[in-house]
Short mmCIF file of C-alpha atoms and ligand atoms in Angstrom, two decimals:
data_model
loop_
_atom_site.label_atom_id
_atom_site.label_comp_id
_atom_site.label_asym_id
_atom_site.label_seq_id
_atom_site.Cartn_x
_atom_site.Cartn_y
_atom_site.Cartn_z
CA UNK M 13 98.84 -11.93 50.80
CA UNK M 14 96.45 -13.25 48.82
CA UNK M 15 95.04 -11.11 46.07
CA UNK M 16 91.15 -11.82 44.73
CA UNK M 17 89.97 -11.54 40.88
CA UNK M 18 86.34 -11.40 40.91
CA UNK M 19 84.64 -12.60 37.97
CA UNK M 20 80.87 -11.01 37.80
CA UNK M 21 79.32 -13.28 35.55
CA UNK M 22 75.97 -12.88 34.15
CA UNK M 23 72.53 -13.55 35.33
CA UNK M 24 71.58 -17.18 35.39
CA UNK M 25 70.09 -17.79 32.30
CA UNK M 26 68.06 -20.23 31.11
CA UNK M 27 69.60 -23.66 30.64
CA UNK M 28 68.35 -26.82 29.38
CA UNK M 29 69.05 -29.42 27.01
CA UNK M 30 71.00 -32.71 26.76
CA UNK M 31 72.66 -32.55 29.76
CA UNK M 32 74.69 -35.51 30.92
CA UNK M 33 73.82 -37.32 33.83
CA UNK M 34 77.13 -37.48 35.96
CA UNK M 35 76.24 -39.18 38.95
CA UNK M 36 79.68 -38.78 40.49
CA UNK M 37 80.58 -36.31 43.21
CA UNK M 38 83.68 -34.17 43.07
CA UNK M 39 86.00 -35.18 45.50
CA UNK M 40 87.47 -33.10 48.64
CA UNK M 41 90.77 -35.08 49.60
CA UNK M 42 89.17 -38.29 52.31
CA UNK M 43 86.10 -36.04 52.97
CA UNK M 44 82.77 -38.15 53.04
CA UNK M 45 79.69 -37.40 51.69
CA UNK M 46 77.03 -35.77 52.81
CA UNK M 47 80.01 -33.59 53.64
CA UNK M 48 78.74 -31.47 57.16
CA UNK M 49 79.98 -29.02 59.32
CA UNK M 50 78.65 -26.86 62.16
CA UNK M 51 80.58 -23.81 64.00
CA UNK M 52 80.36 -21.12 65.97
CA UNK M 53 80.51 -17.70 64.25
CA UNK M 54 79.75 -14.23 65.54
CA UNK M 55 78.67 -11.08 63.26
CA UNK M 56 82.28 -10.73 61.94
CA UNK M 57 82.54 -13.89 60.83
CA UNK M 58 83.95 -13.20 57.13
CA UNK M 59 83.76 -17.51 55.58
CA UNK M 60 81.00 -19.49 57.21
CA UNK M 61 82.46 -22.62 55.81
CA UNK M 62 84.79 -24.18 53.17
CA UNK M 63 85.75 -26.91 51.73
CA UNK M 64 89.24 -28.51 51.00
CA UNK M 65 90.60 -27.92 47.89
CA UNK M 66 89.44 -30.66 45.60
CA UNK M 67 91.23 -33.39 44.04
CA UNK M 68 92.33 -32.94 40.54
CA UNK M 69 89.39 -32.92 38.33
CA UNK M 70 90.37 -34.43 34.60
CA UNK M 71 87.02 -34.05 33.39
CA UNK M 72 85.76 -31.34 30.86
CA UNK M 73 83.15 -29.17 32.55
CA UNK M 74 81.58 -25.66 32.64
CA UNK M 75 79.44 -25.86 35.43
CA UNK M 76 79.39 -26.85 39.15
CA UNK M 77 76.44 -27.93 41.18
CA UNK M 78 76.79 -28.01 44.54
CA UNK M 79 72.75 -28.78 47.15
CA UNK M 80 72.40 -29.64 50.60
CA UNK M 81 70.99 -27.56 53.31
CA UNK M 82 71.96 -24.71 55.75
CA UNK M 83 70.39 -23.59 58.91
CA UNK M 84 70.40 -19.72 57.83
CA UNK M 85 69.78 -18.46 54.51
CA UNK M 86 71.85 -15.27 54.72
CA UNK M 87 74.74 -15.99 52.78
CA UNK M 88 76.72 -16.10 49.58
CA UNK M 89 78.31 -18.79 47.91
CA UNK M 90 81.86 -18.89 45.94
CA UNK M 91 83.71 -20.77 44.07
CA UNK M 92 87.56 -20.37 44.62
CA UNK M 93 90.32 -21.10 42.29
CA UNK M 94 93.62 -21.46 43.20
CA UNK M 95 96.73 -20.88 41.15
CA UNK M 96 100.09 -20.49 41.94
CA UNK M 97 101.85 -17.37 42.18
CA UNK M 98 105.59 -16.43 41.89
CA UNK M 99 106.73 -13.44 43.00
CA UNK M 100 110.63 -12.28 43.91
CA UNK M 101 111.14 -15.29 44.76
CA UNK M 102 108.40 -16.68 46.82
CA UNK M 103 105.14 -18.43 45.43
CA UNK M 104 102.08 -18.54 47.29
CA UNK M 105 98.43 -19.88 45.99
CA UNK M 106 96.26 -16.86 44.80
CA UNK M 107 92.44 -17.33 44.03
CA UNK M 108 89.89 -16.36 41.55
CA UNK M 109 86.85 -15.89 42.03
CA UNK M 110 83.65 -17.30 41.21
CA UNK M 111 80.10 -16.34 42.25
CA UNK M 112 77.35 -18.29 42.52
CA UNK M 113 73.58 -18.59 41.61
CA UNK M 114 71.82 -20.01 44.77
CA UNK M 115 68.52 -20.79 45.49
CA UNK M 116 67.09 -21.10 48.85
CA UNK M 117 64.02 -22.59 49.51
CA UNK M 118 62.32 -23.56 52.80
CA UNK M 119 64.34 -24.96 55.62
CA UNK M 120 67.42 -24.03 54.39
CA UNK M 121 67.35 -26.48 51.08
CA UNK M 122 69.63 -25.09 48.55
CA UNK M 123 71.58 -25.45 45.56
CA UNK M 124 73.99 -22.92 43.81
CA UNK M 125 75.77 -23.40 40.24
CA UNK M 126 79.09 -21.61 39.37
CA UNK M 127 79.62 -21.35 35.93
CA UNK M 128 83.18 -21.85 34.68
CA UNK M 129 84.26 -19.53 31.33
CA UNK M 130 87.50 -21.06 31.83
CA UNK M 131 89.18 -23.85 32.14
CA UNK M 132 90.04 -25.12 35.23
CA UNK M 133 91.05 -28.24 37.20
CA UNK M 134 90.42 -28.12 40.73
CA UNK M 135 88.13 -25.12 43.08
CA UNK M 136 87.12 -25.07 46.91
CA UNK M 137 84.02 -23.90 47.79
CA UNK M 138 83.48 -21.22 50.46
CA UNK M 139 80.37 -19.69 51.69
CA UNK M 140 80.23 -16.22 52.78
CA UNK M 141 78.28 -14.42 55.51
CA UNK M 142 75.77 -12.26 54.16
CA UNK M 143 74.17 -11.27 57.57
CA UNK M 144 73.68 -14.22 59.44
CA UNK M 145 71.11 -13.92 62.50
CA UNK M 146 72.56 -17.34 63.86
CA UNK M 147 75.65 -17.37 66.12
CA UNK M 148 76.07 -20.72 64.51
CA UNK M 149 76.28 -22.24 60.95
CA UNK M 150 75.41 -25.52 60.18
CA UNK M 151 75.63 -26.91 56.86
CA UNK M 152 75.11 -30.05 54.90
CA UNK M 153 76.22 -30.87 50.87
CA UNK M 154 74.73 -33.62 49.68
CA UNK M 155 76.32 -33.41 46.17
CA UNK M 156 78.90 -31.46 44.38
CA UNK M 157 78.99 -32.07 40.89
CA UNK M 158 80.85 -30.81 37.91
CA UNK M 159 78.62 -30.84 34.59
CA UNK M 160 78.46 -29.57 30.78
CA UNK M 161 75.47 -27.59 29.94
CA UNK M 162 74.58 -26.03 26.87
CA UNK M 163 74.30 -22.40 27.44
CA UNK M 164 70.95 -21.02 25.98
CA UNK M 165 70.60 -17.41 25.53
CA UNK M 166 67.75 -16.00 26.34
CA UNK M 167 65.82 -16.31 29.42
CA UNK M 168 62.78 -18.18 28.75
CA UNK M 169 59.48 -19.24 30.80
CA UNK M 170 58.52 -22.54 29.31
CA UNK M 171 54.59 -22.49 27.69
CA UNK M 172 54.41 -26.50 27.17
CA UNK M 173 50.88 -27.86 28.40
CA UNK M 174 51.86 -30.72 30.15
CA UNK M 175 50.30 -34.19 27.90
CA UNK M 176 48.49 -36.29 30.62
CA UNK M 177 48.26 -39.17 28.25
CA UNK M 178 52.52 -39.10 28.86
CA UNK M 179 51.44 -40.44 32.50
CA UNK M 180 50.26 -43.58 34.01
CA UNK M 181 46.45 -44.23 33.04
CA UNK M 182 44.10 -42.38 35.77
CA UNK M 183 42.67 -45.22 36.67
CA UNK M 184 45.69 -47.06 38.54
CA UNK M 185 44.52 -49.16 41.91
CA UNK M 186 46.97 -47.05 43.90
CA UNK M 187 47.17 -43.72 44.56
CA UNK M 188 50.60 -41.63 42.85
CA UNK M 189 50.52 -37.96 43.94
CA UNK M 190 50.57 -36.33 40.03
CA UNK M 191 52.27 -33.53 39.03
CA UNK M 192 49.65 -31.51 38.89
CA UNK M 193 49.23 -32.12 43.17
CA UNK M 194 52.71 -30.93 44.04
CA UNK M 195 52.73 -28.28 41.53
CA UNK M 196 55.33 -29.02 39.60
CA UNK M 197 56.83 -26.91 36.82
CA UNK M 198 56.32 -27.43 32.99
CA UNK M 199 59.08 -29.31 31.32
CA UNK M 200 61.70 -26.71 29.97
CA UNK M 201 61.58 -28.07 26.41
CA UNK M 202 59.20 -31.04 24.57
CA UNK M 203 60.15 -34.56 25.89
CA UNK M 204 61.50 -37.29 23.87
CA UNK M 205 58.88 -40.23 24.19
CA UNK M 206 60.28 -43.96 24.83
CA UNK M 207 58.94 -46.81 25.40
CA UNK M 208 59.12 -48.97 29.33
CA UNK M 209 61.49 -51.72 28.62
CA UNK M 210 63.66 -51.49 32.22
CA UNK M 211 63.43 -49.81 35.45
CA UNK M 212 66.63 -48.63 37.78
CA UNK M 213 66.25 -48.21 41.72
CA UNK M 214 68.03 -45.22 42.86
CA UNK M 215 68.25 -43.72 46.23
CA UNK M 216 67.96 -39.64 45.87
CA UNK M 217 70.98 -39.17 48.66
CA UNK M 218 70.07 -36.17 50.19
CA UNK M 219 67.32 -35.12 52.52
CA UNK M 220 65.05 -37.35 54.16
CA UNK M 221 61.50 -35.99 54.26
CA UNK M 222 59.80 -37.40 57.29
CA UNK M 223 56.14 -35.87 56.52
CA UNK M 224 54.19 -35.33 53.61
CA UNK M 225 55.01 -31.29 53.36
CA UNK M 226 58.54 -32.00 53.76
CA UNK M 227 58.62 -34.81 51.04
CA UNK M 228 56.31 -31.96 48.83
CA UNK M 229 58.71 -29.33 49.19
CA UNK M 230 61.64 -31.89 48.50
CA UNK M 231 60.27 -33.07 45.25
CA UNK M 232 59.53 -29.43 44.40
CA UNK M 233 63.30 -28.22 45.60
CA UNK M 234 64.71 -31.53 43.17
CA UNK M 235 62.85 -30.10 40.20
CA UNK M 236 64.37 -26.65 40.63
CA UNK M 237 67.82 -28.42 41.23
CA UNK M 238 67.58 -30.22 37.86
CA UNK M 239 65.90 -27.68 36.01
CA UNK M 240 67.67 -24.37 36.81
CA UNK M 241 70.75 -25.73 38.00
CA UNK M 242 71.73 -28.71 36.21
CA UNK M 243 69.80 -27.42 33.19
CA UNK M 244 67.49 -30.87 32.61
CA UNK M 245 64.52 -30.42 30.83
CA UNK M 246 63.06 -31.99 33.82
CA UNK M 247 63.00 -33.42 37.19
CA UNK M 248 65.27 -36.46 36.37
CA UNK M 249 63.17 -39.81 37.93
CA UNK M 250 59.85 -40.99 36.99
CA UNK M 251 58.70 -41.75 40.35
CA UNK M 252 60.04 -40.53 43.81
CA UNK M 253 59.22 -42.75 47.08
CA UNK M 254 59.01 -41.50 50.82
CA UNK M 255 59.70 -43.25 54.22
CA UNK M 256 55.55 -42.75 54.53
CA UNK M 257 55.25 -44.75 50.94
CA UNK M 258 54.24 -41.77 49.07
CA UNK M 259 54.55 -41.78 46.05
CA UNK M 260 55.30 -38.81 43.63
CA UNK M 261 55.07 -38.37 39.52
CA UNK M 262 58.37 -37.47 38.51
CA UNK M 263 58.57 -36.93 34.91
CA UNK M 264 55.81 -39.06 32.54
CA UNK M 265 56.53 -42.50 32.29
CA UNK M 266 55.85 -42.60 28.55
CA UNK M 267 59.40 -40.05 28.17
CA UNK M 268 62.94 -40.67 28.28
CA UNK M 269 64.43 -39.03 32.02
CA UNK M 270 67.70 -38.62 33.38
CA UNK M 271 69.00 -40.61 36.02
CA UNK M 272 71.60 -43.29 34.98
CA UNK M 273 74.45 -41.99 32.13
CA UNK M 274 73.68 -42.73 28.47
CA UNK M 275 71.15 -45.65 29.86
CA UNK M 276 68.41 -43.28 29.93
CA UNK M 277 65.83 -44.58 26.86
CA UNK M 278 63.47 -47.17 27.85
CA UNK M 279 64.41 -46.45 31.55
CA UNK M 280 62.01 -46.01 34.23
CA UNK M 281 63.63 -44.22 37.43
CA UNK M 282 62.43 -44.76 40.85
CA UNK M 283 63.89 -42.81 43.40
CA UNK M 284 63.24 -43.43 47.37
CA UNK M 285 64.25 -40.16 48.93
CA UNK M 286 66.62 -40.44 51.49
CA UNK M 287 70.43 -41.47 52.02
CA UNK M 288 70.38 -45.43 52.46
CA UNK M 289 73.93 -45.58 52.69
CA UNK M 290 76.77 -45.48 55.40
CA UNK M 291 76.91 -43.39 57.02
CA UNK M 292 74.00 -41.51 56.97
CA UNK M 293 71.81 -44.69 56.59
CA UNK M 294 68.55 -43.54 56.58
CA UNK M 295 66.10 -45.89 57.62
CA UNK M 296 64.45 -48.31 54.88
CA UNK M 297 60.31 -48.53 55.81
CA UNK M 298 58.30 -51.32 55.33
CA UNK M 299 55.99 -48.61 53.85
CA UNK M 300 58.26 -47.34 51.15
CA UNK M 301 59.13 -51.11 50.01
CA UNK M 302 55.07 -51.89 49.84
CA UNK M 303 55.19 -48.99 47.75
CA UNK M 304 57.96 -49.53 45.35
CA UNK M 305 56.85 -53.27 45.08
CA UNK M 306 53.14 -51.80 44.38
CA UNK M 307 54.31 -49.72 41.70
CA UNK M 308 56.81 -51.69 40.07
CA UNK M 309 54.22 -54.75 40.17
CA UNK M 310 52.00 -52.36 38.03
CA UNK M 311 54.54 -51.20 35.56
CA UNK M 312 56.25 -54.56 34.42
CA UNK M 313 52.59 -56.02 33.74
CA UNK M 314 51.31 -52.30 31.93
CA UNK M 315 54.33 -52.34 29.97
CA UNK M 316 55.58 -56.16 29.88
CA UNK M 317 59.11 -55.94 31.78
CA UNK M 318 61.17 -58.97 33.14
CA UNK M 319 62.87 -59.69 35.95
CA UNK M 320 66.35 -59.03 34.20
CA UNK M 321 65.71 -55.49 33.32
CA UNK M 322 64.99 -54.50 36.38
CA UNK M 323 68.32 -52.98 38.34
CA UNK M 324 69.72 -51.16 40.91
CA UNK M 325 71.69 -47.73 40.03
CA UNK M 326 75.05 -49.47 40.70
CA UNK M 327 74.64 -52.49 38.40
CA UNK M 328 74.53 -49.89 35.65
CA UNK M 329 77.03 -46.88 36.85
CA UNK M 330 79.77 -46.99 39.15
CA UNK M 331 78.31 -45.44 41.86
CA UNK M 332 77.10 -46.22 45.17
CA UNK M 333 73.62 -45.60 44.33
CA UNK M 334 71.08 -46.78 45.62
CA UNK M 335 72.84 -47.40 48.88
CA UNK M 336 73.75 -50.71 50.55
CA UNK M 337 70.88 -50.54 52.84
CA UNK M 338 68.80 -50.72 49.20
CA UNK M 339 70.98 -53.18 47.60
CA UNK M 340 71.04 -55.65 50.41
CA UNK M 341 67.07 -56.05 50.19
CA UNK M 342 67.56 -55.69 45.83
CA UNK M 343 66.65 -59.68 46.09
CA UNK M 344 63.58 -59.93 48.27
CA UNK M 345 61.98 -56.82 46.19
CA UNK M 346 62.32 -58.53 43.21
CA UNK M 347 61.11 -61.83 44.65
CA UNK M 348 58.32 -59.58 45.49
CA UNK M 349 57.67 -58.02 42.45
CA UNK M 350 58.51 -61.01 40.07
CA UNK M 351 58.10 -63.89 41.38
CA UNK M 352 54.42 -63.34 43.79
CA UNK M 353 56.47 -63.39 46.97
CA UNK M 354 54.98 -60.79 48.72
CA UNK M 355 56.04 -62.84 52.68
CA UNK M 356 57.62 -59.54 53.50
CA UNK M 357 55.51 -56.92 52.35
CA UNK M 358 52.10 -56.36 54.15
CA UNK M 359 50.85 -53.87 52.55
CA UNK M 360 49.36 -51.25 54.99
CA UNK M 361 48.01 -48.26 52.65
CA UNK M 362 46.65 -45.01 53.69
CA UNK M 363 43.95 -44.85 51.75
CA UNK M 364 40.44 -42.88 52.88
CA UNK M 365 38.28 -44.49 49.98
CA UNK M 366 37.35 -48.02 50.98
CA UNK M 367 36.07 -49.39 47.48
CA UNK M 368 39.60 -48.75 46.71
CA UNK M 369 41.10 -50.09 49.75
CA UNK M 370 39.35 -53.51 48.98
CA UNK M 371 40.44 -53.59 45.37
CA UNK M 372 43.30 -53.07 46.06
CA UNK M 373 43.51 -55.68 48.88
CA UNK M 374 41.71 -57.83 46.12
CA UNK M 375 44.49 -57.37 43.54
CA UNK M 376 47.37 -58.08 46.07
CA UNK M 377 45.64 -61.35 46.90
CA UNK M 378 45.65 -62.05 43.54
CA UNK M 379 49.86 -61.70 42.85
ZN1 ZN B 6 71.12 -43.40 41.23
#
């Protein structure tokens, strides 16, 4: 028999700071992310879902991350540590526990952080029925990620005005959906300015919106995630990209973000939300290219980048970021962007307000 140790720990707090930017998932044995599972349950159901018991984690940490998304939002998450246990004679694997802070927004999108007071090496996750309505549970994890925040004390509600001159000029002959038109949240502490020299692709690997309130609520949920779970100061990219071409203000341009490991300074990231990898493998639209070749054409002539700081995720990190489906077409966008090949790209924009429609049009002409 298994006895439990529940930790209580305190309320989530307030975190922020330099947090790292590990990109790597922790990994569950020869399980594949986005790790998914759906089951029958009925009312009695005790665990919903769990993982394996990780692989061996060498790492220093004090926090996991875990998102994805779950079809009902009655239920608990924890964080299970085993240990082995002698006793006349026989050993068996006890557990502590650890609960989580979860959010769950909308559709089921969610993300939990356990924070670890102790050290330990390897955890499953388990999620715990809570009063279900369903009589099934279907759940999806994107990412689970071990981390180091910097514990602040006190629980604060950040006050900075947001600096508009941080952003692209107003005046740009495309339209970016601002922060200010998704509502997103002041940045936890005061940025650290840089200056454009480079700009990484990245593919988010989660959810794929597939209209423009899902891709709103999606940028919104990713802020939370990096805010209040991973502790950033802000939502990590600069610019986010949707299967419609959307485009979305991430943090300013004109401040340092957090998407590739100490290659952050000087480093504009674009995200295209979605999983273009196997095998999820999301499909790649010609809209979303248009729009990534749009934007990047603008930012390497605003702020004078070449060709060879411009990179995908994986030529920095060893990761599979942003996806082969991304990587394989790495050479035609740049051709694109760089080099005034734009055979592949028609560019097909939404866009009510014909004067800018036709300078736009104009402008493309012109590459
Ligand atoms: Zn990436």
């Amino acid at each position: 028999m298994a006895r439990f140790l529940f930790f209580l720990f305190s309320f989530l707090s307030v975190l922020s700071l330099k947090a790292y930017d590990n990109t790597e998932n922790v990994k569950f044995g020869s399980t594949v992310y986005p790790i998914y599972s759906l089951s029958k349950i009925d009312s009695k159901s005790f665990i919903l879902y769990e993982t394996p018991i990780s692989d061996k984690i060498s790492v220093k940490f004090n926090a996991v991350v875990m998102q994805g998304k779950i079809n009902d939002s009655n239920v608990k998450f924890e964080l299970w540590v085993p240990s082995e246990v002698k006793k006349d004679g026989e050993s068996y694997i006890d557990y502590s526990i650890i609960k989580g802070n979860s959010r769950i927004f909308h559709g089921g999108r969610f993300w939990v952080r356990f924070d670890i007071k102790s050290k330990i090496d390897s955890f499953k996750i388990v999620v715990i029925n809570n009063g279900v309505k369903s009589d099934k549970f279907e759940i999806k994890i994107y990412e689970v990620q071990t981390i180091t925040i910097p514990v602040k004390k006190s629980l604060e509600v950040s006050s900075i005005i947001e600096d508009k001159s941080l952003s692209l000029p107003e005046d740009i002959p495309f339209k970016v959906i601002r922060r200010g038109e998704w509502k997103a949240n002041p940045p936890k502490e005061n940025y650290i300015t840089h200056t454009p020299m480079k700009i990484t692709i990245h593919h988010t690997a989660g959810h794929y919106p597939e209209n423009y309130e899902d891709s709103f609520e999606e940028i919104q949920f990713i802020q939370d995630y990096h805010q209040n779970a991973k502790g950033w100061i802000d939502i990590g990219y600069h610019f986010l990209i949707d299967s419609m071409g959307n485009i979305f203000e991430g943090r300013p341009i004109l401040v340092v973000g957090a998407h590739v490991a100490n290659k952050n300074t000087n480093n504009i990231g674009i995200s295209l939300m979605g999983n273009y990898h196997p095998p999820v493998s999301n499909s790649l639209t010609e809209k979303t290219l248009n729009s990534l070749v749009t934007l990047v054409k603008y930012i390497k002539d605003k702020y004078t980048i070449f060709q060879n700081e411009f990179y995908a995720h994986r030529d920095l990190s060893a990761t599979d970021c942003p996806g082969d489906i991304i990587y394989a077409r790495i050479p035609e966008i740049k051709n694109a962007i760089f080099q005034n090949d734009i055979r592949s790209f028609k560019v097909d924009f939404d866009i009510s307000d014909e004067d800018l429609k036709k300078q736009i049009s104009e402008q493309i002409l012109n590459w």
